[in-house]
Coordinates of C-alpha atoms and ligand atoms in Angstrom, one line a residue:
M1128 CA 0.0 0.0 0.0
D1129 CA 1.4 3.4 -1.0
H1130 CA 1.6 6.2 1.6
D1131 CA 1.1 9.8 0.6
P1132 CA 4.5 11.4 1.7
S1133 CA 2.9 14.8 2.5
L1134 CA 0.4 13.1 4.8
L1135 CA 3.1 11.2 6.6
Q1136 CA 5.1 14.5 6.9
M1137 CA 2.1 16.3 8.4
F1138 CA 1.4 13.4 10.7
S1139 CA 5.0 13.5 12.0
I1140 CA 5.0 17.3 12.5
S1141 CA 1.6 17.1 14.4
L1142 CA 2.9 14.2 16.5
F1143 CA 6.0 16.2 17.4
F1144 CA 3.9 19.3 18.4
C1145 CA 1.6 17.1 20.4
L1146 CA 4.5 15.6 22.2
C1147 CA 6.0 19.0 22.9
L1148 CA 2.7 20.4 24.2
S1149 CA 2.1 17.4 26.4
Y1150 CA 5.7 17.7 27.8
F1151 CA 5.2 21.4 28.7
Y1152 CA 1.6 20.8 30.0
L1153 CA 2.9 18.0 32.2
R1154 CA 5.9 20.0 33.3
L1155 CA 3.7 23.0 34.3
N1156 CA 1.1 20.9 36.0
Q1157 CA 3.4 18.4 37.5
K1158 CA 3.1 19.2 41.2
S1159 CA 6.6 19.5 42.6
V1160 CA 7.3 17.2 45.6
V1161 CA 8.0 20.4 47.6
A1162 CA 4.3 21.4 47.3
L1163 CA 3.4 18.1 49.0
I1164 CA 5.7 18.6 52.0
P1165 CA 3.7 19.5 55.2
G1166 CA 4.0 23.0 56.6
P1167 CA 2.0 25.7 58.4
P1168 CA -1.2 26.8 56.6
S1169 CA -1.2 30.3 55.1
N1170 CA -4.1 32.6 54.8
S1171 CA -2.4 35.2 52.6
W1172 CA -1.7 34.5 48.9
M1173 CA 0.1 37.8 48.6
F1174 CA 2.5 37.6 51.6
G1175 CA 2.4 33.8 52.3
H1176 CA 4.4 33.3 55.5
M1177 CA 7.0 36.0 54.7
K1178 CA 5.6 38.6 57.1
L1179 CA 5.5 36.0 59.9
L1180 CA 9.0 34.8 59.1
L1181 CA 10.7 38.1 58.6
L1182 CA 8.7 40.8 60.4
P1183 CA 7.5 39.2 63.7
A1184 CA 7.8 41.3 66.9
N1185 CA 10.7 39.0 68.0
Y1186 CA 12.7 37.0 65.4
G1187 CA 11.6 33.3 65.5
D1188 CA 8.2 33.9 67.2
F1189 CA 6.6 31.8 64.4
E1190 CA 9.6 30.0 62.9
Y1191 CA 10.6 28.2 66.1
T1192 CA 7.0 27.0 66.6
W1193 CA 6.8 25.8 63.0
Q1194 CA 10.1 23.9 63.5
K1195 CA 8.6 22.3 66.7
E1196 CA 5.5 21.2 64.9
Y1197 CA 6.8 20.2 61.4
G1198 CA 10.4 19.2 62.1
P1199 CA 13.6 20.4 60.5
V1200 CA 12.3 20.3 56.9
Y1201 CA 9.0 21.9 56.1
R1202 CA 7.3 24.0 53.4
I1203 CA 6.2 27.6 53.8
K1204 CA 4.6 30.0 51.3
G1205 CA 6.6 32.8 49.9
C1206 CA 4.9 35.9 48.3
F1207 CA 2.3 35.2 45.6
G1208 CA 1.8 31.5 46.4
E1209 CA 5.4 30.4 45.9
D1210 CA 6.4 27.2 47.8
R1211 CA 9.6 27.5 49.8
L1212 CA 11.5 25.0 51.9
M1213 CA 12.8 25.8 55.4
L1214 CA 15.8 23.7 56.3
S1215 CA 17.4 23.2 59.7
D1216 CA 18.3 19.5 59.2
P1217 CA 22.2 19.2 58.8
L1218 CA 22.1 16.7 56.0
P1219 CA 20.2 18.7 53.4
L1220 CA 21.9 21.9 54.7
Q1221 CA 25.3 20.3 53.8
H1222 CA 24.0 19.6 50.3
V1223 CA 22.8 23.2 49.9
L1224 CA 26.0 24.7 51.2
N1225 CA 28.7 22.3 50.0
T1226 CA 27.6 21.5 46.4
T1227 CA 27.4 23.7 43.4
F1228 CA 23.6 23.2 43.0
F1229 CA 22.6 26.3 44.9
T1230 CA 23.3 30.0 44.7
H1231 CA 22.0 33.1 46.5
G1232 CA 18.2 33.3 46.4
P1233 CA 16.5 36.0 44.3
A1234 CA 15.9 38.6 47.1
L1235 CA 19.4 38.1 48.5
A1236 CA 21.0 38.2 45.1
Q1237 CA 19.2 41.5 44.4
A1238 CA 20.3 43.0 47.7
I1239 CA 23.9 41.9 47.1
S1240 CA 23.9 43.2 43.5
L1241 CA 22.5 46.6 44.7
A1242 CA 24.9 47.1 47.6
F1243 CA 28.2 45.7 46.3
D1244 CA 30.5 46.4 43.4
D1245 CA 30.1 43.7 40.8
K1246 CA 33.7 42.7 41.1
A1247 CA 33.3 42.1 44.8
V1248 CA 33.8 38.6 46.1
M1249 CA 30.2 38.4 47.4
A1250 CA 28.7 39.5 44.1
S1251 CA 30.8 37.1 42.0
H1252 CA 29.9 33.6 40.9
G1253 CA 31.5 30.6 39.4
S1254 CA 35.2 30.7 38.4
R1255 CA 35.5 34.4 39.2
H1256 CA 34.2 33.9 42.7
K1257 CA 36.7 31.0 43.2
R1258 CA 39.6 33.1 42.0
L1259 CA 38.6 36.2 44.1
R1260 CA 38.1 34.0 47.2
A1261 CA 41.4 32.3 46.8
A1262 CA 43.1 35.7 46.4
T1263 CA 41.4 37.6 49.2
Q1264 CA 41.7 34.6 51.6
V1265 CA 45.4 35.6 52.1
G1266 CA 44.3 38.5 54.3
F1267 CA 42.1 36.3 56.5
T1268 CA 44.2 33.1 57.3
A1269 CA 44.8 32.2 60.9
S1270 CA 48.3 33.6 60.9
A1271 CA 47.3 36.8 59.1
V1272 CA 44.5 37.4 61.6
R1273 CA 46.8 36.8 64.6
G1274 CA 48.8 39.7 63.3
Y1275 CA 45.8 42.1 63.7
Q1276 CA 45.6 41.4 67.4
P1277 CA 47.5 44.6 68.5
L1278 CA 45.2 46.7 66.2
F1279 CA 42.1 45.3 67.8
E1280 CA 43.6 45.8 71.3
R1281 CA 44.3 49.5 70.4
V1282 CA 40.6 49.8 69.4
A1283 CA 39.5 48.1 72.6
R1284 CA 41.5 50.6 74.7
R1285 CA 39.9 53.5 72.9
L1286 CA 36.5 51.9 73.5
T1287 CA 37.1 51.5 77.2
E1288 CA 38.3 55.1 77.5
Q1289 CA 35.1 56.2 75.9
L1290 CA 33.1 54.1 78.4
E1291 CA 35.1 55.4 81.3
K1292 CA 34.0 58.9 80.3
I1293 CA 30.3 57.8 80.0
C1294 CA 30.5 56.1 83.5
A1295 CA 32.0 59.3 85.0
L1296 CA 29.3 61.4 83.5
N1297 CA 26.6 59.0 84.6
P1298 CA 27.3 58.0 88.3
D1299 CA 23.6 57.3 89.0
G1300 CA 23.7 54.4 86.6
T1301 CA 21.1 55.4 84.0
P1302 CA 21.2 53.0 81.0
T1303 CA 23.5 53.8 78.1
D1304 CA 22.7 52.7 74.6
I1305 CA 25.8 50.6 73.9
L1306 CA 24.8 49.8 70.3
P1307 CA 26.2 52.9 68.6
I1308 CA 29.3 52.7 70.8
I1309 CA 30.1 49.2 69.8
A1310 CA 29.2 50.0 66.1
E1311 CA 31.8 52.7 66.2
A1312 CA 34.4 50.3 67.7
S1313 CA 33.6 47.8 65.1
L1314 CA 34.0 50.3 62.2
N1315 CA 37.3 51.4 63.8
S1316 CA 38.5 47.7 64.0
M1317 CA 37.6 47.3 60.3
S1318 CA 39.4 50.4 59.2
Q1319 CA 42.5 49.7 61.3
A1320 CA 42.9 46.0 60.3
L1321 CA 41.9 46.4 56.7
L1322 CA 43.8 49.6 55.8
S1323 CA 45.6 50.9 58.9
Y1324 CA 43.4 53.9 58.7
S1325 CA 41.6 55.6 61.6
T1326 CA 37.9 56.1 61.1
E1327 CA 38.6 59.8 60.4
E1328 CA 41.0 58.8 57.6
L1329 CA 38.2 56.9 55.9
G1330 CA 36.7 60.3 55.2
K1331 CA 33.3 61.7 56.2
D1332 CA 31.7 60.9 52.8
F1333 CA 32.5 57.2 53.1
V1334 CA 31.5 56.9 56.7
T1335 CA 28.2 58.7 56.4
N1336 CA 27.2 56.9 53.2
N1337 CA 28.2 53.6 54.6
A1338 CA 26.0 54.2 57.7
K1339 CA 23.1 55.2 55.5
V1340 CA 23.4 52.1 53.3
L1341 CA 23.4 50.0 56.4
S1342 CA 20.4 51.7 57.9
L1343 CA 18.6 51.4 54.5
A1344 CA 19.3 47.7 54.5
A1345 CA 18.0 47.5 58.1
T1346 CA 14.5 48.6 57.3
H1347 CA 12.0 45.9 56.4
S1348 CA 8.3 46.5 55.7
P1349 CA 5.5 44.6 54.1
T1350 CA 5.7 46.8 51.1
Q1351 CA 9.4 46.1 50.7
L1352 CA 8.8 42.4 51.0
L1353 CA 6.3 42.6 48.0
A1354 CA 8.6 44.9 46.0
S1355 CA 11.5 42.6 46.5
A1356 CA 9.4 39.5 45.6
I1357 CA 8.5 41.2 42.3
T1358 CA 11.7 43.0 41.3
S1359 CA 14.1 40.3 42.4
R1360 CA 12.8 38.2 39.5
F1361 CA 14.2 40.7 37.0
P1362 CA 17.8 40.0 35.8
P1363 CA 20.7 41.6 37.7
W1364 CA 21.6 44.0 34.9
F1365 CA 18.1 45.5 35.3
W1366 CA 18.7 46.4 39.0
R1367 CA 22.1 47.8 38.2
L1368 CA 20.6 49.9 35.5
L1369 CA 18.0 51.1 38.0
T1370 CA 20.6 52.4 40.4
H1371 CA 21.8 54.7 37.6
L1372 CA 18.5 56.4 37.3
P1373 CA 19.0 59.9 38.6
G1374 CA 16.8 61.6 41.2
I1375 CA 15.8 58.5 43.3
P1376 CA 17.4 59.2 46.7
D1377 CA 17.9 55.6 47.8
F1378 CA 19.6 54.7 44.5
D1379 CA 21.7 57.9 44.7
L1380 CA 22.8 56.7 48.1
I1381 CA 23.7 53.2 47.0
R1382 CA 25.6 54.5 44.0
N1383 CA 27.5 57.0 46.0
A1384 CA 28.4 54.5 48.7
K1385 CA 29.9 52.2 46.1
V1386 CA 31.9 55.1 44.5
F1387 CA 33.2 56.4 47.9
A1388 CA 34.2 52.9 49.1
K1389 CA 36.1 52.2 45.9
A1390 CA 37.8 55.6 46.1
V1391 CA 38.9 54.9 49.7
G1392 CA 40.3 51.5 48.5
L1393 CA 42.2 53.1 45.6
K1394 CA 43.6 55.9 47.8
A1395 CA 44.8 53.3 50.3
I1396 CA 46.4 51.2 47.6
R1397 CA 48.2 54.3 46.1
E1398 CA 49.5 55.3 49.5
K1399 CA 50.7 51.8 50.4
L1400 CA 52.5 51.3 47.1
A1401 CA 54.1 54.7 47.4
A1402 CA 55.3 54.0 51.0
A1403 CA 56.6 50.6 49.9
R1404 CA 58.5 52.1 47.0
M1405 CA 60.1 54.7 49.4
Q1406 CA 61.4 51.8 51.5
E1407 CA 62.5 49.8 48.5
G1408 CA 66.0 48.4 49.0
G1409 CA 65.9 49.6 52.6
V1410 CA 65.5 47.4 55.6
S1411 CA 62.1 47.1 57.1
E1412 CA 61.7 49.3 60.1
S1413 CA 59.2 47.1 61.7
T1414 CA 60.4 44.8 64.5
S1415 CA 57.0 43.9 65.8
E1416 CA 55.0 40.8 64.8
F1417 CA 52.7 43.0 62.7
Q1418 CA 53.0 41.7 59.2
G1419 CA 50.7 44.3 57.7
D1420 CA 47.0 44.9 57.4
V1421 CA 44.6 43.0 55.1
F1422 CA 45.4 45.3 52.1
D1423 CA 49.2 45.1 52.7
L1424 CA 48.8 41.3 52.5
L1425 CA 46.6 41.4 49.4
L1426 CA 49.0 43.8 47.7
N1427 CA 51.8 41.5 48.7
I1428 CA 53.7 44.2 50.7
S1429 CA 54.1 43.2 54.2
S1430 CA 56.7 44.2 56.8
T1431 CA 58.1 40.7 56.8
S1432 CA 58.8 40.8 53.1
S1433 CA 61.3 43.1 51.5
N1434 CA 58.5 45.7 51.3
K1435 CA 59.0 45.6 47.5
P1436 CA 55.6 45.2 45.8
Q1437 CA 55.5 41.8 44.2
K1438 CA 53.0 40.6 41.7
A1439 CA 49.7 40.3 43.5
V1440 CA 47.0 38.0 42.3
L1441 CA 44.3 40.7 42.4
T1442 CA 44.5 43.8 40.2
H1443 CA 44.3 47.1 42.0
E1444 CA 40.9 47.7 40.6
E1445 CA 39.7 44.3 41.9
L1446 CA 41.2 44.9 45.3
A1447 CA 39.6 48.4 45.6
S1448 CA 36.3 46.8 44.6
Q1449 CA 36.4 44.7 47.8
T1450 CA 36.5 47.7 50.1
G1451 CA 32.8 48.3 50.4
T1452 CA 32.0 44.6 50.8
F1453 CA 34.5 44.1 53.6
F1454 CA 33.1 47.0 55.5
I1455 CA 29.4 46.2 55.0
A1456 CA 29.8 42.4 55.5
G1457 CA 32.0 42.8 58.6
E1458 CA 30.8 45.9 60.4
E1459 CA 27.2 45.3 61.3
T1460 CA 27.5 41.5 61.8
T1461 CA 30.3 41.9 64.3
T1462 CA 28.5 44.7 66.1
S1463 CA 25.4 42.5 66.4
A1464 CA 27.5 39.6 67.8
I1465 CA 29.2 41.8 70.4
V1466 CA 26.1 43.6 71.5
F1467 CA 24.1 40.4 72.0
A1468 CA 27.0 38.8 74.0
L1469 CA 26.9 41.9 76.3
L1470 CA 23.1 41.6 76.6
E1471 CA 23.4 38.0 77.6
L1472 CA 26.0 38.9 80.2
A1473 CA 23.7 41.6 81.6
K1474 CA 20.9 38.9 81.8
H1475 CA 23.2 36.3 83.4
Q1476 CA 25.1 38.0 86.2
S1477 CA 26.6 35.0 87.9
F1478 CA 28.1 33.9 84.5
Q1479 CA 29.4 37.4 84.1
D1480 CA 31.1 37.2 87.5
E1481 CA 32.7 33.8 86.6
L1482 CA 33.9 35.2 83.3
R1483 CA 35.3 38.3 84.9
A1484 CA 37.4 36.1 87.3
E1485 CA 38.7 34.2 84.3
V1486 CA 39.5 37.5 82.5
H1487 CA 41.4 38.9 85.5
H1488 CA 43.4 35.7 85.8
F1489 CA 44.4 35.8 82.1
A1490 CA 45.0 39.5 82.2
K1491 CA 47.8 38.7 84.7
I1492 CA 49.3 36.1 82.4
K1493 CA 49.1 38.5 79.5
S1494 CA 50.9 41.3 81.5
V1495 CA 53.9 39.1 82.2
S1496 CA 54.1 37.1 78.9
E1497 CA 52.4 38.1 75.7
T1498 CA 53.7 34.9 74.0
G1499 CA 52.3 32.5 76.7
F1500 CA 48.8 34.1 76.2
S1501 CA 46.1 33.3 73.7
Y1502 CA 42.5 34.3 73.8
D1503 CA 41.7 30.8 72.5
N1504 CA 42.8 29.4 75.8
M1505 CA 40.0 31.1 77.8
P1506 CA 37.2 28.5 78.2
L1507 CA 34.5 30.9 79.5
L1508 CA 35.2 33.7 77.1
N1509 CA 34.9 31.3 74.1
A1510 CA 31.9 29.6 75.6
L1511 CA 30.2 33.0 75.8
I1512 CA 31.0 33.7 72.2
K1513 CA 29.8 30.4 70.9
E1514 CA 26.6 30.4 73.0
S1515 CA 25.7 33.9 72.1
L1516 CA 26.3 33.2 68.4
R1517 CA 24.2 30.1 68.7
I1518 CA 21.2 31.9 70.3
N1519 CA 21.5 35.2 68.5
T1520 CA 23.0 34.4 65.2
P1521 CA 23.5 37.7 63.2
G1522 CA 22.6 36.0 59.8
A1523 CA 19.5 34.2 61.2
A1524 CA 18.2 33.1 57.8
Q1525 CA 19.9 32.9 54.4
E1526 CA 18.1 32.4 51.1
R1527 CA 19.3 30.0 48.4
A1528 CA 17.9 29.0 45.0
A1529 CA 18.7 25.8 43.0
I1530 CA 20.5 26.5 39.8
A1531 CA 19.8 22.9 38.5
D1532 CA 17.5 20.0 39.3
T1533 CA 18.9 18.1 42.3
V1534 CA 17.9 15.9 45.2
L1535 CA 18.1 16.9 48.8
P1536 CA 19.0 14.0 51.2
L1537 CA 17.1 13.9 54.5
T1538 CA 18.3 12.7 58.0
N1539 CA 14.8 11.3 58.7
P1540 CA 12.0 10.5 56.2
I1541 CA 9.1 12.8 55.7
Q1542 CA 5.5 11.9 55.1
L1543 CA 4.1 13.8 52.2
S1544 CA 0.5 15.1 52.2
T1545 CA -0.3 12.1 49.9
G1546 CA 0.7 9.8 52.7
E1547 CA 3.9 8.7 50.9
M1548 CA 7.1 8.5 52.9
V1549 CA 10.2 10.1 51.2
H1550 CA 13.9 9.8 52.2
S1551 CA 15.0 12.6 49.9
I1552 CA 13.4 15.5 48.1
P1553 CA 13.7 16.1 44.3
I1554 CA 14.3 19.8 43.8
R1555 CA 13.6 21.6 40.6
K1556 CA 15.8 24.4 39.2
G1557 CA 14.7 27.7 40.6
Q1558 CA 13.4 26.3 43.9
V1559 CA 14.0 28.6 46.8
V1560 CA 15.1 27.2 50.1
T1561 CA 15.9 29.0 53.4
V1562 CA 19.1 28.0 55.3
A1563 CA 17.4 28.5 58.6
A1564 CA 20.5 29.0 60.7
A1565 CA 18.7 30.3 63.8
S1566 CA 16.3 27.3 63.7
Y1567 CA 19.2 24.9 63.2
H1568 CA 20.9 26.4 66.3
R1569 CA 17.7 25.8 68.3
N1570 CA 16.9 22.4 66.8
E1571 CA 16.2 20.4 70.0
A1572 CA 17.0 17.1 68.4
L1573 CA 20.6 18.4 68.0
W1574 CA 21.2 20.8 70.9
S1575 CA 19.0 19.0 73.5
D1576 CA 15.8 20.1 75.2
D1577 CA 17.2 23.3 76.5
A1578 CA 18.2 24.5 73.0
H1579 CA 16.3 27.7 73.4
E1580 CA 18.1 28.6 76.6
F1581 CA 21.4 30.6 76.9
R1582 CA 23.6 28.0 78.6
P1583 CA 27.3 28.5 77.9
S1584 CA 28.3 25.5 80.0
R1585 CA 27.1 23.2 77.1
W1586 CA 30.4 24.1 75.4
L1587 CA 32.3 22.9 78.4
D1588 CA 30.5 19.8 79.5
G1589 CA 30.3 18.2 76.0
T1590 CA 26.5 18.6 75.5
A1591 CA 26.9 21.0 72.5
F1592 CA 26.0 19.3 69.2
H1593 CA 29.0 17.4 67.8
G1594 CA 27.4 15.7 64.8
R1595 CA 27.7 16.4 61.1
A1596 CA 30.1 19.3 60.6
L1597 CA 28.4 22.4 59.4
G1598 CA 30.2 25.8 59.3
P1599 CA 33.8 26.5 60.1
Y1600 CA 33.3 27.2 63.8
A1601 CA 31.8 25.1 66.6
N1602 CA 29.4 23.4 64.3
L1603 CA 27.5 26.6 64.1
L1604 CA 26.0 28.2 61.0
S1605 CA 26.7 31.8 62.1
F1606 CA 29.3 32.1 59.4
L1607 CA 27.5 29.7 57.1
G1608 CA 29.6 27.1 55.4
G1609 CA 30.8 25.6 52.1
Q1610 CA 32.0 27.7 49.2
R1611 CA 30.3 31.0 50.5
V1612 CA 31.6 30.6 54.1
C1613 CA 32.2 33.9 55.6
L1614 CA 35.6 35.2 54.5
G1615 CA 36.2 37.1 57.7
W1616 CA 35.1 34.6 60.4
R1617 CA 38.5 34.4 62.1
F1618 CA 38.8 38.2 61.9
A1619 CA 35.4 38.6 63.6
L1620 CA 36.1 36.0 66.3
L1621 CA 39.4 37.6 67.3
E1622 CA 37.8 41.1 67.3
M1623 CA 35.0 39.7 69.6
Q1624 CA 37.5 38.1 71.9
V1625 CA 39.6 41.2 72.3
L1626 CA 36.8 43.7 72.7
L1627 CA 34.8 41.5 75.1
F1628 CA 38.0 40.7 77.2
E1629 CA 38.7 44.4 77.7
L1630 CA 35.1 45.3 78.4
V1631 CA 34.5 42.6 81.0
E1632 CA 37.8 43.3 82.7
R1633 CA 36.8 46.9 83.4
F1634 CA 33.0 47.1 83.4
R1635 CA 29.9 45.4 84.7
F1636 CA 26.8 45.3 82.4
T1637 CA 23.3 45.1 83.9
C1638 CA 19.8 45.7 82.7
S1639 CA 16.5 45.9 84.6
E1640 CA 13.9 43.2 84.3
D1641 CA 11.7 45.7 82.6
E1642 CA 14.2 46.6 80.0
R1643 CA 15.0 43.0 79.4
H1644 CA 11.3 42.4 78.8
H1645 CA 11.0 45.2 76.3
L1646 CA 14.0 44.4 74.1
R1647 CA 13.3 42.4 70.9
A1648 CA 15.6 40.8 68.4
Q1649 CA 14.6 41.7 64.9
F1650 CA 16.2 40.5 61.6
A1651 CA 16.7 42.9 58.7
N1652 CA 19.9 41.9 57.0
T1653 CA 21.4 41.2 60.5
L1654 CA 19.8 40.3 63.8
M1655 CA 19.7 43.4 66.0
P1656 CA 18.2 44.4 69.4
V1657 CA 15.3 46.7 68.9
L1658 CA 13.6 49.0 71.4
P1659 CA 9.8 49.2 71.9
D1660 CA 9.6 52.1 69.5
G1661 CA 11.1 50.0 66.7
T1662 CA 14.5 51.6 66.6
R1663 CA 17.6 49.6 67.1
G1664 CA 19.3 50.0 70.5
A1665 CA 20.6 48.2 73.5
P1666 CA 20.3 50.2 76.7
L1667 CA 22.5 48.7 79.5
V1668 CA 23.7 50.1 82.8
V1669 CA 27.5 50.2 82.6
T1670 CA 29.4 50.6 85.8
R1671 CA 33.2 50.5 86.5
C1672 CA 34.3 47.5 88.4
Ligands
HEM877 C1 30.3 38.0 63.7 C2 30.6 38.5 62.5 C3 30.2 38.0 61.2 C4 29.2 37.1 60.8 C5 28.1 36.5 61.7 C6 29.3 36.9 59.4 C7 28.4 36.1 58.7 C8 28.5 35.9 57.3 C9 27.6 35.0 56.6 C10 26.4 34.3 57.2 C11 28.0 35.0 55.3 C12 27.4 34.3 54.1 C13 26.4 35.2 53.4 C14 25.7 34.4 52.3 O1 26.4 33.9 51.4 O2 24.5 34.3 52.3 C15 29.2 35.9 55.2 C16 29.9 36.1 54.0 C17 31.0 37.0 54.0 N1 31.6 37.6 55.0 FE1 31.0 37.5 57.0 N2 30.3 37.6 58.9 C18 31.0 38.3 59.9 C19 32.1 39.1 59.9 C20 32.8 39.3 58.7 C21 34.0 40.2 58.6 C22 34.6 40.8 59.8 C23 34.3 40.2 57.3 C24 35.5 40.9 56.7 C25 36.4 41.7 57.3 C26 33.4 39.4 56.6 C27 33.4 39.3 55.2 C28 32.6 38.4 54.5 C29 32.6 38.3 53.1 C30 33.6 39.0 52.1 C31 31.6 37.4 52.7 C32 31.3 36.9 51.3 C33 31.9 35.5 51.1 C34 31.6 35.0 49.7 O3 30.5 35.3 49.1 O4 32.4 34.2 49.2 N3 32.5 38.9 57.4 N4 29.5 36.4 56.5

């Protein structure tokens, strides 16, 4: 039997189109497994759970209850009906952080792209991110950071002098808001250890714009949640273009902050290279252990080398592009960590007394032998830092999105709403997940029944979680982990150790029951203490001891 070739052709084409249509129909209508994972009900299509997650009176008011009810892996609704996964189970968290299947989630990527230079390590991806990380890491290794200790100690002395004056002016013990004071010390630590600059040398333009960008990032409202949910779906070039539109004050601010930060970086590089050239051929004047600040190390001019600039891995342009990121990433996070540690001390007076005894003991050792002394040898000081970072982690929740289809492994199986038990979750490209660091730190299955309590002794009696390693420090997710692990985590820890040591040695911190009751922890970019009127602040009674 003869077939009409044109009929056969038409039949093949129609079959092909039918198959394509069915594929797209099935793909669009195929319910993702994530949609079948149990989670809290939502009564708002527009906001989903985002207001409850990000704008509660006290961070975690809802999230910690959801974790208790649904376990360490559950589904929540994002804005406009989107399904999102909340993760505080170490096994899928490891997959998210340590593999290349995930990148910054859309809202986080948008914030990073707006705030940071596109050559900055935090805003880079793929091979460029790898190269920039490897190059910038040089300024943040254990031995490099040890070299910054005298700089942090100088900042700590200035901070204690400032507090002495406040105590002298305030003998009746009215509370002092310590947040701006610690923020200033943190900025000072950054400028000293990064560039060997005083805060004044950074210039007024840079300091004021930086502060404004930080306070812009610190405001969260329902409207901003919606705006971010919509605009974060646009490609990054679109947001960058937006920041160049003149006449919009917030964009002017963001643009200026980037320009000022880069200018400060370029100025520091020029000055450092000129100073190194002046000493070229001469013997280094430095006899101290100070090898140089972060920029010296990244420019490959340190006092232990011949001071002759050698070929650095970063171009000067690339190094200057990191300035704003280092300041923004390091300043507020460290301020939050130190302020919360002081608030915990104010709430736990007997622990504060024990810690002060330890500090006085080590201060004697330090005064007779700098070499025999290390902040790492102080059990209570380090227990305070770990416990406070666990309970008040500055980066409480971090958004990630899958860049390819993948499968999330689970520690324990989950029963889907269909009744089926699953041991892993297939994830589609684009799926948004939350690395719920704060929930992970309070996961009772890992940290025991008292996970919500501040109990520093857990770090000394072996009851802190010692399981699957997450994060670079104490199994905590405060500095995240994997390829995006915080570049400055050792820097931040030493800064915290030095500042807390000096503060506890000289001052007692207290707060009334009433003030304690009114303080809230809110998360907008960073977890911060907030006063009843919604402004950030941490009023404590500071007395000389
Ligand atoms: C207690 C203080 C600090 C905390 C809690 C903290 C936390 C974090 C977290 C959670 C991330 C990952 C963000 C993400 O990918 O979603 C991060 C990244 C980063 N941090 Fe920190 N940080 C602190 C201090 C610092 C300091 C002092 C510096 C620099 C001097 C710094 C520089 C960076 C940089 C450059 C990144 C980006 C790394 C990358 O994308 O590869 N951080 N930090």
